[in-house]
Amino acid sequence: MLHTAFHLGLTVGRTATPEAVQFWILAPLAVIAALGILVVKKAVHSALLMAWVMVTLAIFYIAQDALFLGIVQIVVYTGAVMMLFLFILMLVGVDSSESFVENLKGQRIPAIIAALGLGGLIASLVGRATVAGPAVGLTAANADGNVQGLAKLLFTQYVWAFEVVSALLITAALGAMVLAHSQKVRSPFAQRDLSIARFRKSSLGDAAGLPASGVYARHNAVDVPALLPDGSPAPTSVSQTLRARGDIISSSSFALESIEEQED
Amino acid sequence: MDISNYLYLSVILFTIGALGVLIRRNAIVIFMCIELMLNASNLALVTFSRINGNLDGQVASFFTMVVAACEVVVGLAIIVTIYRSRRSASVDDASLLKN
Amino acid sequence: MRTSSHLVYLIALPLFSAALLLLLGRIADKWGHLLATLISATTFGIGVAEFFSMHSQSGANRAVTQKIFEWISVGNLKVDASLLLDQLSVCFVLLITGVGTLIHIYSIAYMDHDKDRRRFFAYLNLFIAAMLLLVLGDSYLNLYVGWEGVGLASYLLIGFWNQNPAYAVAAKKAFIANRVGDVGLSLAIMISFAQFGTVSFAGVQAGAPHASPVALSAIGAMLLLAAAGKSAQFPLQSWLGDAMAGPTPVSALIHAATMVTAGVYLITRSNFIFDASSTARILVVTVGVITLLFGAIVGTAKDDIKKALAASTMSQIGYMILATGLGPVGYAFAIMHLLTHGFFKAGMFLGAGSVMHGMEDEVNMRKYGGLAKLMPITAVTFGLGYLAILGVPPFAGFYSKDKIIETAFNQGGGKGILLGGAALIGAGITAFYMTRVVVLTFSGARRWKEGAHPHESSILMWAPMVVLAIGSVASGFLLSFGSSLVNWLQPVVNASNSVGGKELMNPWVVSLLALAVVVLGAGYAITKYRTVEAVAPEKVSIFTKAARKDLFQDDVNDALLVKPGKALTLGLVATDNYVIDGAVRLVGWVLSEISDVLRKIQNGYVRTYALIMLAGVFIGALIIWVVTV
């Protein structure tokens, strides 16, 4: 009896060949991409791999007669959620990468053991569960169309859960605004304040404004400090931000002596 | 092809997600791994829906997506807040809550 | 049953006056004693009016009740604060307010030089209120309130001069001994609630015939314990002698005439319990007989006049308790003796106070002598009280005490002879020690201290003594003429109207026997104490030594109760310190050690927490997997 059921499960559970081909191509790629999330250094690469996994999953949804979910997966996840991730990544620094030296003692090995062990256990449960019966398929359920079928369920049987979830969504949006809102500790400096500050300083050296950047004859750009009349560079002529990034070119290569040498 | 292969794929992705949560330090990457786990369970739900021949699994999957979206919104807001005060997105830096 | 709306004033007026005098403080110093005396006299007036309105009714119609308010209503326990004035309680109301008023008047003069006279009168009024509540309460719980109230007033008045540590200790001793008795009363109340579902006298009386004998005996024994505490009966008698530390009017009012007789009232009021339980009656007569002999023996050796009178009080209350244990016929005689005793003992205490007042507060009778000529009124009134307590006809004690002796003999058989014989011997010893008091105080050589100028007291003091002396002479005849008191009390204490047992001897024979014993005792005392040393002789028999030491009552209490109690307390303290506190500290220590280890897990890294969570899920799933596969 059990053997017959097992045999039936094997035969009925089998799907059409094109789906099998698609699965065996995409599934390994998804697993590789997922593993890539674990090992790449830069967060932005992780995000791109993640987007790939999500697109793969969307294809699987559509292949399994879940057309609506497939579309939502692409629109909401790869479209909205992943964009949000990338946006935040840009906020906190695209370049932020982490080293792979584990600084928590006894974290990595037990984590691998526990995760793989749990995965193995669930996999063995899946193996035991599916032999019990054949797959029914969604042809009948999707007779009126997948979206219509889902809508019927959502607005009848699950309407209460649907409303609750919508309330949750609104609350989350409000919560995010509250969390991300930052209190201003001081009023921004207006032009008037800045000019007053300039004239009240100990020296009036930059009362008329900071020197403009660039060596006009040779390299007229914002990343080169201006040269003072004595040939030395003026540090205040370039943006502090560029200086912090280390994107400043030294102005010494544009000094007069070298020009004379070139002319000679 | 056995339909349960989708389930095995789901398990594998879930495991990878869990592992990522445990070993990565960047809060945003951890968040993505959590999303991966949620997506893996969504795949399982869609497959169950197909096995059982009704759409309840897909509805559950839909709800999961909505809740995940809420979670992302709030979670990322928290990350931004933490980053603003600590200049770091590493979860190990937010470790003041200890003995 | 008739209701009345002004019974409450009997309690409210003195209570209000006491509160007023205590709250106003020194402002009321000038007129406080007058207000208190006036209030006391007013309550006496109310009492007399109530008595006559009751007298005009017949038999069962005489009792009056007043519900003041609903006091307790919890589940089955429903107690109203309501008052009951019947034939029994009206006797007490008249005694308390009457003697109380006389003693108020006496105290005005006696406490004249005390700067706290106002406080003293406030306490006296508090006592009057509490004692009236005690006798007017219509349930055991109401009685209990008054019972505690008189205990408090007694404590406050014994320790009135609490600047003297010995007096303060005496007050505490009285209070603690009373508490032992109070435990008995509260237990009796609890048992009767458990047994009858009510604590009112009427309810318990209705239920008593159907109750289990064990419960009745238990209630009876507990009531007897309560009575022993309040009335200084064996084995809780030790406090009364020390209670003489209080001002003498207090000794006269509280520790002779009224409060100490509350035990007799309690047993008489609970006659339905004791009528239904012969075990309880045997306990009562045993306690009564032991105490009447105990008190009499102690009285023979006391040189302190007040302590001698206190021992006498103890002995006389022993007679009353004995009478209450003799069945339905005995209650009326107990009350009669209580009333006559109230007159003559209060009178003698006031006389003793008068003597002390004249002798600069000297209490040692060996330092008195020959006072009769200098204090004639005191001597005469004291003498009349003396004749009354001896039971010389036609004085009051003759009617009341002889009736008790007679009823005891009439119990029949060996029991009757034993009880009657003991009562008779007690009468002889009473004659001996009372004669000793009189002889030492009023006759013989003058053995005064230097500088003593004995003189007769003022009219405020001797007038009450005279009134009480008249009572000592006439009350016995009036109360027993035509069996008036017996008939008056019969509806309350002897509802079945039973008569005493077969007469063992003709009443006249008993009286003659008693008289003979009295003459013997008195004669021996006269010959023995014709001449006496001013200092108590040291070479005395072992019995005298024992009697001087109150038959070792304090040593017995010390050995049986105080020392084991102290040891128990020390043991409990040690148990508390080492076992209980130790257990608590151990738990704390173990937890703190465990936490010291466990808190290392709390490293603050969220990834570690996540790992622990996942490992937990893994292990849980593994267990389920292993179990189900």
PDB file of C-alpha atoms in Angstrom, chain A residues 102-104 106-107 110-111 114-115 117-118 121 124-125 128, chain C residues 603 605 607-608 611 614-615 617-618 621-623 625 628-629:
ATOM      1  CA  GLU A 102      35.576  36.762  12.426  1.00  0.00           C
ATOM      2  CA  ASN A 103      35.917  38.754  15.622  1.00  0.00           C
ATOM      3  CA  LEU A 104      33.391  36.814  17.687  1.00  0.00           C
ATOM      4  CA  GLY A 106      33.031  30.531  18.536  1.00  0.00           C
ATOM      5  CA  GLN A 107      30.607  32.122  16.100  1.00  0.00           C
ATOM      6  CA  PRO A 110      28.703  26.679  15.367  1.00  0.00           C
ATOM      7  CA  ALA A 111      26.714  28.904  13.024  1.00  0.00           C
ATOM      8  CA  ALA A 114      23.473  24.831  13.298  1.00  0.00           C
ATOM      9  CA  ALA A 115      22.349  26.222   9.957  1.00  0.00           C
ATOM     10  CA  GLY A 117      21.904  20.860  10.605  1.00  0.00           C
ATOM     11  CA  LEU A 118      18.597  22.676  10.594  1.00  0.00           C
ATOM     12  CA  LEU A 121      16.505  18.277   9.215  1.00  0.00           C
ATOM     13  CA  SER A 124      14.575  15.204   5.556  1.00  0.00           C
ATOM     14  CA  LEU A 125      11.115  16.293   6.712  1.00  0.00           C
ATOM     15  CA  ARG A 128       9.102  12.312   4.329  1.00  0.00           C
TER      16      ARG A 128
ATOM     17  CA  ASN C 603      27.940  39.683  25.369  1.00  0.00           C
ATOM     18  CA  TYR C 605      26.423  40.943  20.148  1.00  0.00           C
ATOM     19  CA  ARG C 607      24.684  37.781  16.156  1.00  0.00           C
ATOM     20  CA  THR C 608      25.508  35.632  19.169  1.00  0.00           C
ATOM     21  CA  LEU C 611      23.098  31.946  16.877  1.00  0.00           C
ATOM     22  CA  LEU C 614      18.995  29.132  15.806  1.00  0.00           C
ATOM     23  CA  ALA C 615      20.887  26.496  17.788  1.00  0.00           C
ATOM     24  CA  VAL C 617      15.560  25.688  17.100  1.00  0.00           C
ATOM     25  CA  PHE C 618      17.998  23.165  15.663  1.00  0.00           C
ATOM     26  CA  ALA C 621      13.888  20.096  15.835  1.00  0.00           C
ATOM     27  CA  LEU C 622      16.558  17.448  16.253  1.00  0.00           C
ATOM     28  CA  ILE C 623      14.841  16.071  19.332  1.00  0.00           C
ATOM     29  CA  TRP C 625      13.130  14.386  14.545  1.00  0.00           C
ATOM     30  CA  THR C 628       9.384  10.714  15.566  1.00  0.00           C
ATOM     31  CA  VAL C 629      11.593   8.848  13.110  1.00  0.00           C
TER      32      VAL C 629
END
